[in-house]
PDB file of C-alpha atoms in Angstrom:
ATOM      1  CA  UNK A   1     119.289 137.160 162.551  1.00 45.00           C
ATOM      2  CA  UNK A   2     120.149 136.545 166.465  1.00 47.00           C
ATOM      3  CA  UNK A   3     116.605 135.228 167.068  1.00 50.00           C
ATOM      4  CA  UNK A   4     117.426 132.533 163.960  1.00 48.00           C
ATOM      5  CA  UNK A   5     120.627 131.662 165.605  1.00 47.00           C
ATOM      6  CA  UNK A   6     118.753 131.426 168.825  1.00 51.00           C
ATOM      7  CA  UNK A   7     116.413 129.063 167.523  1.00 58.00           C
ATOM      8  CA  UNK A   8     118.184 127.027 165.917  1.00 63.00           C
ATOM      9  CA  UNK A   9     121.636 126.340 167.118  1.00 67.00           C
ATOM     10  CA  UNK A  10     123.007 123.695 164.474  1.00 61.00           C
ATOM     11  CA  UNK A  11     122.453 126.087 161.716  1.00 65.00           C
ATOM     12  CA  UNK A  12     124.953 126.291 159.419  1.00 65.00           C
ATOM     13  CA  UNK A  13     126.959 123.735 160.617  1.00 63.00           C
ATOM     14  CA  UNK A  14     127.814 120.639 158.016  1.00 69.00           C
ATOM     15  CA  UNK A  15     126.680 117.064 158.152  1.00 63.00           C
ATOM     16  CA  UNK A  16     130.172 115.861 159.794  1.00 63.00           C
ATOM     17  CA  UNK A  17     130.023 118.753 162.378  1.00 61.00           C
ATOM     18  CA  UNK A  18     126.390 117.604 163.367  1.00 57.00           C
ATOM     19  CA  UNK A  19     127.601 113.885 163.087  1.00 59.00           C
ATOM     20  CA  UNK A  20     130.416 115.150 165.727  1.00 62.00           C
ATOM     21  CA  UNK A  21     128.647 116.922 167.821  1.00 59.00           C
ATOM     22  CA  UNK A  22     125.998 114.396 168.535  1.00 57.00           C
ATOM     23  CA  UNK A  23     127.924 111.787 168.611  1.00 58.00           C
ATOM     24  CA  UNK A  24     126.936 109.584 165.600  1.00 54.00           C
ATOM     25  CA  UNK A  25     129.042 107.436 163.129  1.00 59.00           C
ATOM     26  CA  UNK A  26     128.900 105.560 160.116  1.00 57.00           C
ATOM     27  CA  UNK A  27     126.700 102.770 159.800  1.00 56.00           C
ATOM     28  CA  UNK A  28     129.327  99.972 159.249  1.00 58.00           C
ATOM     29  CA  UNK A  29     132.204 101.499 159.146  1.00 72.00           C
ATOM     30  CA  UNK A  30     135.468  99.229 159.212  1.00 77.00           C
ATOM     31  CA  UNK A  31     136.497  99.287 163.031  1.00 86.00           C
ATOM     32  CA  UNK A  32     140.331  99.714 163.817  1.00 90.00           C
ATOM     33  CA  UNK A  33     142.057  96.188 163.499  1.00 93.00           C
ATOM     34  CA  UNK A  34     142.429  95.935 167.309  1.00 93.00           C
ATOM     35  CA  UNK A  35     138.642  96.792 167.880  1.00 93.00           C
ATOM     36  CA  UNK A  36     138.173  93.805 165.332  1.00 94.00           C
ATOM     37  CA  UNK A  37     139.420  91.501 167.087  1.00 94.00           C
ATOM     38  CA  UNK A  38     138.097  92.502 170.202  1.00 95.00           C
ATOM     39  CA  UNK A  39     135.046  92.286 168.640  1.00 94.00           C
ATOM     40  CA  UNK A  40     135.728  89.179 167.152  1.00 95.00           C
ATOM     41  CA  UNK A  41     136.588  86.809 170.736  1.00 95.00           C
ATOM     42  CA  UNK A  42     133.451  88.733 172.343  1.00 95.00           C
ATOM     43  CA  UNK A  43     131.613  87.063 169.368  1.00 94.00           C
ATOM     44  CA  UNK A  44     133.381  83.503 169.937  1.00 93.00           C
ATOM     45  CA  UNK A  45     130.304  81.158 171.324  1.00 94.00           C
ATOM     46  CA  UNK A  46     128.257  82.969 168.489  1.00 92.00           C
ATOM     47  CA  UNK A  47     131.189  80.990 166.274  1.00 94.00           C
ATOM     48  CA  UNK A  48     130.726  77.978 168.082  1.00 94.00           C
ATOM     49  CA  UNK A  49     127.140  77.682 168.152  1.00 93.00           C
ATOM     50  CA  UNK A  50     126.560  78.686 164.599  1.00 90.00           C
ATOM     51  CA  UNK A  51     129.202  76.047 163.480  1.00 91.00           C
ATOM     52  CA  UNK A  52     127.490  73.441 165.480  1.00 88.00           C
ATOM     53  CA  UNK A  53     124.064  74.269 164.202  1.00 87.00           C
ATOM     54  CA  UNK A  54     125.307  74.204 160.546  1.00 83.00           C
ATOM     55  CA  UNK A  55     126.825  70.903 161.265  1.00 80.00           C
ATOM     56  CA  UNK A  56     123.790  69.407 162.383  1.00 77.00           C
ATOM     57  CA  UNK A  57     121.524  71.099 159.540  1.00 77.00           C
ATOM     58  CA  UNK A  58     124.146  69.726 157.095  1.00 70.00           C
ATOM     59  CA  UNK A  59     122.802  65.945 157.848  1.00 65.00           C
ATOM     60  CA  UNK A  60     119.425  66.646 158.886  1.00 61.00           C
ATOM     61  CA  UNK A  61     117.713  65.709 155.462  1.00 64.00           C
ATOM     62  CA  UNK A  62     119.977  61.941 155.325  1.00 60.00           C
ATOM     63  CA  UNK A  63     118.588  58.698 157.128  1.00 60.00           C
ATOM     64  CA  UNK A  64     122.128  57.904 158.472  1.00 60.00           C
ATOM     65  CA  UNK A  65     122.460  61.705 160.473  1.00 60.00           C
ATOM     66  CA  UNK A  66     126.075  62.304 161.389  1.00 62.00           C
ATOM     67  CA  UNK A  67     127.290  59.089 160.248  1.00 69.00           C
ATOM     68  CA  UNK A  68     128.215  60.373 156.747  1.00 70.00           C
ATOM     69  CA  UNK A  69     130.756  62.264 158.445  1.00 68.00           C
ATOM     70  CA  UNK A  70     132.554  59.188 158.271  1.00 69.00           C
ATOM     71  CA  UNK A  71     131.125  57.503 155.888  1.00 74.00           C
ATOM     72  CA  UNK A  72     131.963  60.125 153.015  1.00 75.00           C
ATOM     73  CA  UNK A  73     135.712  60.022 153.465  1.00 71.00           C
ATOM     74  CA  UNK A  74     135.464  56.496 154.053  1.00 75.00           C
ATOM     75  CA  UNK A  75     133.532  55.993 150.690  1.00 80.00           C
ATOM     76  CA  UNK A  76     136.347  58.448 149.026  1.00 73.00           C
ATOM     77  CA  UNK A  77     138.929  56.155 150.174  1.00 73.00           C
ATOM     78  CA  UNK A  78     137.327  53.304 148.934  1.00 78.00           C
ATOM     79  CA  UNK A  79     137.056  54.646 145.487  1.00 78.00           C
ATOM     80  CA  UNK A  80     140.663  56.241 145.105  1.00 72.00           C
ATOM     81  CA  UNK A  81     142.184  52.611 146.370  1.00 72.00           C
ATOM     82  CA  UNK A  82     139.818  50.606 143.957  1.00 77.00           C
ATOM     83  CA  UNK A  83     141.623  52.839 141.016  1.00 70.00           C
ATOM     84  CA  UNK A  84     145.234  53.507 142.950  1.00 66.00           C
ATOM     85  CA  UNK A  85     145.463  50.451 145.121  1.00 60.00           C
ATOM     86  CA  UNK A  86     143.613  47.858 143.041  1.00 63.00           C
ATOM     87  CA  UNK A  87     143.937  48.713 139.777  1.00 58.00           C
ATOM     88  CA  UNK A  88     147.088  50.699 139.150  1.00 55.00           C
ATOM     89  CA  UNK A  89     148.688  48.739 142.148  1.00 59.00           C
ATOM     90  CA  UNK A  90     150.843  51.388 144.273  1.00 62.00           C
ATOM     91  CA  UNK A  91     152.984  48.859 145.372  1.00 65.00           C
ATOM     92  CA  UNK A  92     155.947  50.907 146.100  1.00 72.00           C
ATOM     93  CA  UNK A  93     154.267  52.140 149.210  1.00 79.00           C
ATOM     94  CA  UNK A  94     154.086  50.287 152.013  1.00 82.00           C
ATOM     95  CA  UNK A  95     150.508  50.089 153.827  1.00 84.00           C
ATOM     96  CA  UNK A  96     149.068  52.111 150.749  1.00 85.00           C
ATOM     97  CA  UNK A  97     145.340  52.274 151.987  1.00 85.00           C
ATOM     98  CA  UNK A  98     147.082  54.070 155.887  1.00 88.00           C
ATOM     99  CA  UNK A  99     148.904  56.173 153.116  1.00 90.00           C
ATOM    100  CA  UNK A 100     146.186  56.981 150.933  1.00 87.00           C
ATOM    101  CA  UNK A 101     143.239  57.682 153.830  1.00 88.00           C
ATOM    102  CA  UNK A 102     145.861  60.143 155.237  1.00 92.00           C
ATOM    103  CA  UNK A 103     146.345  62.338 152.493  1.00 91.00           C
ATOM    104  CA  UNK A 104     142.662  61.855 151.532  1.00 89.00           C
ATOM    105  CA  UNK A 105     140.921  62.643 155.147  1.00 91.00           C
ATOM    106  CA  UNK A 106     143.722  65.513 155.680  1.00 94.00           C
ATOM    107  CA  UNK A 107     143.693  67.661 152.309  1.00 94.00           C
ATOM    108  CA  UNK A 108     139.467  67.116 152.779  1.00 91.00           C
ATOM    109  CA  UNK A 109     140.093  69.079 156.060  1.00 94.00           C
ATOM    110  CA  UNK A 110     141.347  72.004 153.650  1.00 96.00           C
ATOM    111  CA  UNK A 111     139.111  71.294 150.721  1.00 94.00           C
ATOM    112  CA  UNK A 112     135.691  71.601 152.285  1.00 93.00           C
ATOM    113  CA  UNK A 113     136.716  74.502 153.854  1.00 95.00           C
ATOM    114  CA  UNK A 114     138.002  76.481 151.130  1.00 96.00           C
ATOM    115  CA  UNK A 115     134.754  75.646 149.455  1.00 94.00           C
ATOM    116  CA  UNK A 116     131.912  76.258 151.640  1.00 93.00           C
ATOM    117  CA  UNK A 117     134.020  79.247 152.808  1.00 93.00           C
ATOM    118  CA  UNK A 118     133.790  80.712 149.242  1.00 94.00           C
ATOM    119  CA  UNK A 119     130.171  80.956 150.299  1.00 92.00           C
ATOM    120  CA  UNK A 120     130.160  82.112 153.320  1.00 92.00           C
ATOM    121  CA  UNK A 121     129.235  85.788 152.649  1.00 92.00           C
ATOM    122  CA  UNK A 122     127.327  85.376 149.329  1.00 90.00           C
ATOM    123  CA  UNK A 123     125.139  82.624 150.959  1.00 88.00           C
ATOM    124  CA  UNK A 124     124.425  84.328 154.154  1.00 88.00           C
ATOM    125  CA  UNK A 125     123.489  87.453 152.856  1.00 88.00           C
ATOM    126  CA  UNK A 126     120.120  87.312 154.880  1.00 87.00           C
ATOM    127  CA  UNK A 127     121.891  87.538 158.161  1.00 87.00           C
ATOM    128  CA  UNK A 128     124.499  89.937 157.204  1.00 88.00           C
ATOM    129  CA  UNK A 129     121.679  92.775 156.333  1.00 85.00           C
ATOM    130  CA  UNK A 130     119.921  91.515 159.125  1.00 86.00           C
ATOM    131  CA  UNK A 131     122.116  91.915 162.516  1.00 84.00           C
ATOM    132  CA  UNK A 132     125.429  93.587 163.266  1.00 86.00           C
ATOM    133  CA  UNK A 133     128.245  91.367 163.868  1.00 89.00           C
ATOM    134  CA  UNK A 134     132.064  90.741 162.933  1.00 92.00           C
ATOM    135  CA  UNK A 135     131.484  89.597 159.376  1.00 93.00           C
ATOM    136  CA  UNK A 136     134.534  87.223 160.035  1.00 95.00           C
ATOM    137  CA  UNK A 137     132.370  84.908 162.410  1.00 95.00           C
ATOM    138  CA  UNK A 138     131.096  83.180 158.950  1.00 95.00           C
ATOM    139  CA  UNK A 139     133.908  82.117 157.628  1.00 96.00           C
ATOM    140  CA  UNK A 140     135.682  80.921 160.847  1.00 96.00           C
ATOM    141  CA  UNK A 141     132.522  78.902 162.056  1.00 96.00           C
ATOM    142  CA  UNK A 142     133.093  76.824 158.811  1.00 95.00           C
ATOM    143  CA  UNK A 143     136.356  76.445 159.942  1.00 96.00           C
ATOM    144  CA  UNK A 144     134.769  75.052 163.140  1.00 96.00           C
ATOM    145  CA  UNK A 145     132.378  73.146 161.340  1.00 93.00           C
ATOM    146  CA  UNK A 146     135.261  71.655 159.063  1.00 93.00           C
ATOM    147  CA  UNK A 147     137.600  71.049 162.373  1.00 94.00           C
ATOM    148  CA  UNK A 148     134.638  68.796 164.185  1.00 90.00           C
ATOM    149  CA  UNK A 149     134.243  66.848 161.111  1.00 88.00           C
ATOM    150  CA  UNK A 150     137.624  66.187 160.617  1.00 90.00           C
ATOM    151  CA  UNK A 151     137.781  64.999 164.341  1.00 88.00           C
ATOM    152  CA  UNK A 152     135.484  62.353 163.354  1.00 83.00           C
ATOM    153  CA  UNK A 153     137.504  61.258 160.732  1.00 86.00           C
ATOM    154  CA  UNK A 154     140.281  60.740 162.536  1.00 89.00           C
ATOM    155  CA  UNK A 155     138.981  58.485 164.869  1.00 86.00           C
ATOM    156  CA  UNK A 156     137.945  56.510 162.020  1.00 85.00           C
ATOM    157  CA  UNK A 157     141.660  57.121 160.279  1.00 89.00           C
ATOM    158  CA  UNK A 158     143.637  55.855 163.588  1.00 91.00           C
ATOM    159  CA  UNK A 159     141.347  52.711 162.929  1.00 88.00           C
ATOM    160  CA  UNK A 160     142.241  52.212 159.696  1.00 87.00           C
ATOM    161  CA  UNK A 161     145.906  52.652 160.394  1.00 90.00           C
ATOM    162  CA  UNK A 162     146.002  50.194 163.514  1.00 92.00           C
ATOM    163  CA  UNK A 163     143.677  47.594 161.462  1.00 87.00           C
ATOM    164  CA  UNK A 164     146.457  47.648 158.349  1.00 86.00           C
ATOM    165  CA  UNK A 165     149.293  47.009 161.097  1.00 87.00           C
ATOM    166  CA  UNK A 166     151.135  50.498 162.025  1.00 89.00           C
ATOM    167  CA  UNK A 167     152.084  50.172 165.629  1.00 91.00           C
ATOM    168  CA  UNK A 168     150.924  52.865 168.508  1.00 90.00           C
ATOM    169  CA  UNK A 169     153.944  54.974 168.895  1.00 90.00           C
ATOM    170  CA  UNK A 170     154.948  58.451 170.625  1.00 91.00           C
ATOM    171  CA  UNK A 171     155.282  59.713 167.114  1.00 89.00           C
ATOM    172  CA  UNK A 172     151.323  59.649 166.900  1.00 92.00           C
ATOM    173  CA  UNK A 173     151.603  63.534 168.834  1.00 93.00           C
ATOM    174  CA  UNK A 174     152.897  65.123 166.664  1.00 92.00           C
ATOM    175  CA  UNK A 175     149.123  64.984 164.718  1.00 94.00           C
ATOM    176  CA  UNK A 176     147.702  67.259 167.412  1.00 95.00           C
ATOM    177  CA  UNK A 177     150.191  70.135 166.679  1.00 96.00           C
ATOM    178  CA  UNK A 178     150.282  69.708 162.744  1.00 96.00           C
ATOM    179  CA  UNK A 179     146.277  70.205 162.916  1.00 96.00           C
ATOM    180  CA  UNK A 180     146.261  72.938 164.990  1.00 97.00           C
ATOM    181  CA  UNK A 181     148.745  74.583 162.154  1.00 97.00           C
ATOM    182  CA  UNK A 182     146.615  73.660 159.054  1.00 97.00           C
ATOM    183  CA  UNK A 183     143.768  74.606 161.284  1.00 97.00           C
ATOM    184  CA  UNK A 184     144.987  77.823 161.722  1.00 97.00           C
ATOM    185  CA  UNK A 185     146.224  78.040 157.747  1.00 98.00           C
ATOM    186  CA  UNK A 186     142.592  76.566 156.988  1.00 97.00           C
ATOM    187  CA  UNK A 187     141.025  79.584 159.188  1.00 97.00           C
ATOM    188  CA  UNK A 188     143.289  82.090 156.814  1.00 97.00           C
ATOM    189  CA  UNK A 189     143.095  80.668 153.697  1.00 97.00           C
ATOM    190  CA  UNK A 190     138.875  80.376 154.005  1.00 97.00           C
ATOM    191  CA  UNK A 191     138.783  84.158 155.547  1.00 97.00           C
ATOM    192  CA  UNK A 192     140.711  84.915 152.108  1.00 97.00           C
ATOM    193  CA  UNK A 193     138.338  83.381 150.025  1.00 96.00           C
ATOM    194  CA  UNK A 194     135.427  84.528 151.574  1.00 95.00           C
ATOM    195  CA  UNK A 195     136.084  87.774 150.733  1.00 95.00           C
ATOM    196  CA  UNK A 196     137.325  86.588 146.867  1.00 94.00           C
ATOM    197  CA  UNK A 197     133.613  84.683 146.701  1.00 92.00           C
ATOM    198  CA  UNK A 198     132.083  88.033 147.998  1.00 90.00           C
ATOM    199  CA  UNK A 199     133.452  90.086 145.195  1.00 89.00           C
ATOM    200  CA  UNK A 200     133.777  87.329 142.453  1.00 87.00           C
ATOM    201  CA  UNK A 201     130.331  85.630 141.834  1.00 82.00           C
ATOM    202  CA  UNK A 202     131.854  83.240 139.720  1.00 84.00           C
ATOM    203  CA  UNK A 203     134.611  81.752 142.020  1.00 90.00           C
ATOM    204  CA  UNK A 204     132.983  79.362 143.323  1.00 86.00           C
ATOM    205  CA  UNK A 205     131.891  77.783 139.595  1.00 90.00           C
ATOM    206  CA  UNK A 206     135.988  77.388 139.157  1.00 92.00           C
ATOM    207  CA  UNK A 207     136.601  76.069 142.978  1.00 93.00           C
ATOM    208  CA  UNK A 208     135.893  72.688 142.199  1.00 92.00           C
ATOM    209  CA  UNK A 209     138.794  72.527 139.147  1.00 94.00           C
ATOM    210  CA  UNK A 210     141.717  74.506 141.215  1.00 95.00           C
ATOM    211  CA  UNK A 211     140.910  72.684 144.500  1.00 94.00           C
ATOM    212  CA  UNK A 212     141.220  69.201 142.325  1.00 93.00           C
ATOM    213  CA  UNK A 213     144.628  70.511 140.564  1.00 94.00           C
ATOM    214  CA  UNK A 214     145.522  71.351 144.425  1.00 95.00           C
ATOM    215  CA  UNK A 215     145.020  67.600 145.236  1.00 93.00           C
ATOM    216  CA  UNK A 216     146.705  66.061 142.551  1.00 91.00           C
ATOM    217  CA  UNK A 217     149.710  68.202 143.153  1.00 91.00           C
ATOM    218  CA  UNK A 218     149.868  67.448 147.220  1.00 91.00           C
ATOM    219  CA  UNK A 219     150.733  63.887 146.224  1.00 88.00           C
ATOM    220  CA  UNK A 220     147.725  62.733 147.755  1.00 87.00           C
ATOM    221  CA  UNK A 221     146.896  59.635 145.954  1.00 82.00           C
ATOM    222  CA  UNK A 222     150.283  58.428 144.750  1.00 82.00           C
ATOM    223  CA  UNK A 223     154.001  58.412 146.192  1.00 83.00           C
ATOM    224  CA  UNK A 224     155.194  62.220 146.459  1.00 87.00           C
ATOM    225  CA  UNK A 225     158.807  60.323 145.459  1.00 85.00           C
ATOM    226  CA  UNK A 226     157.463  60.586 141.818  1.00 85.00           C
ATOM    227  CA  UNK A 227     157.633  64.388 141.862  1.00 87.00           C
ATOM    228  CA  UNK A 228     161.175  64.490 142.506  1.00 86.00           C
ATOM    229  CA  UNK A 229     162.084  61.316 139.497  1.00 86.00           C
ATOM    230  CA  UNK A 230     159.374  63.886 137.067  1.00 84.00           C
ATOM    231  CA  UNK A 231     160.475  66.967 137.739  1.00 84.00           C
ATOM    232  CA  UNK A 232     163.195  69.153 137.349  1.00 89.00           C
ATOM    233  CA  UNK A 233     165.339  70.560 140.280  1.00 85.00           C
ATOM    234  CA  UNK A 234     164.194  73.769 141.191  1.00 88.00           C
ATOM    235  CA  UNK A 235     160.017  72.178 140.329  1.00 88.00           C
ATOM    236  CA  UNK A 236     160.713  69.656 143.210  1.00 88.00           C
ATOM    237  CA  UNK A 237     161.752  72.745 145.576  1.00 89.00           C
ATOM    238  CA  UNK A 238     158.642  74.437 144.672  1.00 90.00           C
ATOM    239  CA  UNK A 239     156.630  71.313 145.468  1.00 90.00           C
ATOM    240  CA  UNK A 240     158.399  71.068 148.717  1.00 90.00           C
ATOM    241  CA  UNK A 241     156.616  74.309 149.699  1.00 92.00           C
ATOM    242  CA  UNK A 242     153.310  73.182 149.124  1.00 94.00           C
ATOM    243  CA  UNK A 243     151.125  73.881 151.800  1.00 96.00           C
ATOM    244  CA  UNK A 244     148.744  70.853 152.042  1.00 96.00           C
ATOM    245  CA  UNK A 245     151.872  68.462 151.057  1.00 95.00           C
ATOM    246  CA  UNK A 246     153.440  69.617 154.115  1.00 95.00           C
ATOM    247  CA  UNK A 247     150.681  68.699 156.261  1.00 96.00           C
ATOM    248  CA  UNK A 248     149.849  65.522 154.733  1.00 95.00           C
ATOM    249  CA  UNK A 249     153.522  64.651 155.264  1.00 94.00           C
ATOM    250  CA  UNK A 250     153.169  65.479 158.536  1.00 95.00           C
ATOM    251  CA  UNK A 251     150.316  63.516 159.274  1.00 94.00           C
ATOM    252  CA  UNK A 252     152.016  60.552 157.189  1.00 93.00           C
ATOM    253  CA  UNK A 253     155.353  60.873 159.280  1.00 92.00           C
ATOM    254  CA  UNK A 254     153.365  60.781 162.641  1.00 93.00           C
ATOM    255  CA  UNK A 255     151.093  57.963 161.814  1.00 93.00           C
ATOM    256  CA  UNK A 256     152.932  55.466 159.230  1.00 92.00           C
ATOM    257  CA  UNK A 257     156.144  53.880 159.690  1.00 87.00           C
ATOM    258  CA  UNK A 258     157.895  53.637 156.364  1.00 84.00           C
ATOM    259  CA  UNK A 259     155.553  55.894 154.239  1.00 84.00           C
ATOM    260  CA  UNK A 260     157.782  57.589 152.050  1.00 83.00           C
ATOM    261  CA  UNK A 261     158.723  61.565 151.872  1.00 85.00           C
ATOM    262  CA  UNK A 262     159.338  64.080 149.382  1.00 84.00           C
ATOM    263  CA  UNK A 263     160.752  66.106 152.245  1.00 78.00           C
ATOM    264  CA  UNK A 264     162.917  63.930 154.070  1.00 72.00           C
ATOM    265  CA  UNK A 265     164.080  66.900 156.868  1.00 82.00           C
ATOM    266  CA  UNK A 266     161.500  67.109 159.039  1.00 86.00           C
ATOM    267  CA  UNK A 267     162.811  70.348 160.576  1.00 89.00           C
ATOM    268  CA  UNK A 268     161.837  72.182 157.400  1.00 90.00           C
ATOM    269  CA  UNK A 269     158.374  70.504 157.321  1.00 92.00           C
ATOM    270  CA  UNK A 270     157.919  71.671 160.338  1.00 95.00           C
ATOM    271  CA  UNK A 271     159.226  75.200 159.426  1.00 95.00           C
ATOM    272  CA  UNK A 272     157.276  75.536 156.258  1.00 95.00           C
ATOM    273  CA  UNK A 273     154.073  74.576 158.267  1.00 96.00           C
ATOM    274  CA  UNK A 274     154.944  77.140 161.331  1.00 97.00           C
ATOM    275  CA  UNK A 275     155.209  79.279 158.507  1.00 97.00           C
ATOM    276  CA  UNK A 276     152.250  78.823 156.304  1.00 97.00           C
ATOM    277  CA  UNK A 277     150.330  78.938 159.404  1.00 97.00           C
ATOM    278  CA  UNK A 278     151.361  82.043 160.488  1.00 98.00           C
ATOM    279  CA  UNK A 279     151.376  83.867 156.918  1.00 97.00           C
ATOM    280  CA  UNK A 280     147.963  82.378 155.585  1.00 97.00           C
ATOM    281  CA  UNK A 281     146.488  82.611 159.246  1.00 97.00           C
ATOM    282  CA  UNK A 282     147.816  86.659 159.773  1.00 97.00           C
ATOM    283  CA  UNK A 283     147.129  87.453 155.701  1.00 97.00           C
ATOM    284  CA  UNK A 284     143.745  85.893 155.494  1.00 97.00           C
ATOM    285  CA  UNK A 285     142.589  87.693 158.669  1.00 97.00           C
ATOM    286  CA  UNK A 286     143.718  91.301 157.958  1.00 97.00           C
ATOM    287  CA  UNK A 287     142.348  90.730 154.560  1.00 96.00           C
ATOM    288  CA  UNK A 288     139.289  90.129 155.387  1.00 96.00           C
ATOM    289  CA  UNK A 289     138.971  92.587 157.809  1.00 95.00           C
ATOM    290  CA  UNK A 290     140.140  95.292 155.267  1.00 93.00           C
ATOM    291  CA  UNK A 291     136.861  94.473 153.401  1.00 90.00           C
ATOM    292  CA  UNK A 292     134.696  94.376 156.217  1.00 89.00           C
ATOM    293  CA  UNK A 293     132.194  97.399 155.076  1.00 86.00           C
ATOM    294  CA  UNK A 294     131.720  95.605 151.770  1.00 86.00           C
ATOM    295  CA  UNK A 295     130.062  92.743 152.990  1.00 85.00           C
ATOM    296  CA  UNK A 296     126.404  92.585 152.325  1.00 75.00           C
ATOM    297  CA  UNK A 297     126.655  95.763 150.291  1.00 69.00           C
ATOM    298  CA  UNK A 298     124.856  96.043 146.989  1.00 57.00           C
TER     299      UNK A 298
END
């Protein structure tokens, strides 16, 4: 009985005891939330070089490259003014197509994120099996990816507004911080559904229909006044809170002179997008990491 012992000293001990004692853990364990994040700024250029190579994949197969990155919300434009501009004639609104390109190239900062972000983990499930990494870099490099696009459009946005007669003011600023904030609610909010897509096949079938109620209800296309003449009291308040209506009026308030406001305080736009931000940005992240050993399971 002493020789056994002898000979072999792990016997009798059990399979966390030998894990212990040796040193080994679980193979992809969720690391503590500090260790995440750690993880996740170590893993930053991976971010940044992934989004850049998806961006350029995106328009490899098209003649024109990179050019449809402003050519496709230049061609959405010109379809939502031929039915809102032309034929329904928004006339209310003064400089309707400055109006309508900046709720159209702002809530498709949002939009294409939320939807290739439903994919993120389902469609990468090659490289998920495949190397060890903070799961989160996938759906934050489409946040990238999304960001550099939307720089693009902008460019081609601050043409369109000086072409239609908006003057150059000091106003024009306050775009860099409201992007940063629906960048940071976009990085959230795609997190969030990255992790829905993962466990919900079918999500991204339905995408499509909630993201399109999403736009009509941002007052995107048509004067936000016509919420509060439609709508009850307490509807309009809700409305107020929207998310991507906040940002929208923020870009509109920055860039357009007289566009007009369902919100007319712009210290509670600005409050409601410091705090969508900071809820969707914070929520989205932890969870997402709270699902982290699920990922690629299966």
């Amino acid at each position: 009985m002493a020789d056994t012992a002898l000979a072999d000293p792990d016997a009798g001990l059990t399979q966390a005891q030998l894990a212990a004692r040796y040193g080994l853990r679980v193979a992809g364990v969720r690391p503590s939330l500090a260790e995440y994040s750690r993880r996740l700024w170590h893993y930053r250029h991976f971010i940044s070089a992934y989004a850049n190579a998806k961006l350029v994949a995106s328009f490899s197969n098209a003649k024109l490259g990179q050019l449809w990155q402003v050519l496709t919300p230049l061609t959405n434009a010109a379809v939502y003014y031929l039915i809102f501009g032309l034929v329904l004639e928004q006339r209310e609104i003064p400089n309707f197509i400055a109006y309508l390109c900046t709720g159209l190239f702002i809530f498709n900062f949002t939009q294409t994120a939320v939807q290739n972000g439903t994919q993120s983990i389902t469609g990468n499930l090659g490289l998920i099996r495949a190397l060890h990494f903070p799961r989160a870099c996938l759906p934050l490099a489409v946040t990238v990816t999304q960001f550099q696009q939307l720089l693009g459009a902008m460019v081609v946005l601050i043409a369109i507004v000086l072409i239609t007669g908006e003057p150059i003011t000091l106003g024009w600023l306050v775009l860099v911080p409201a992007i940063l904030l629906q960048t940071i609610f976009n990085a959230g909010l795609t997190m969030a559904v990255a992790r829905l897509g993962a466990k919900v096949a079918d999500l991204k079938q339905v995408m499509p229909f909630l993201l399109r109620a999403w736009m009509y209800g941002s007052g995107v296309l048509y004067s936000v006044t016509l919420f509060a003449e439609n709508l009850p009291g307490w509807a309009t308040r809700l409305v107020e809170l929207n998310p991507m209506l906040v940002y929208i009026e923020l870009g509109r308030v920055a860039l357009l002179e007289d566009a007009p406001l369902l919100n007319s305080s712009l210290p509670q736009l600005w409050l409601v997008a410091v705090g969508w931000a900071i809820v969707m940005g914070a929520g989205g992240f932890l969870y997402f990491w709270r699902g982290e050993q699920e990922y690629g399971r299966g």
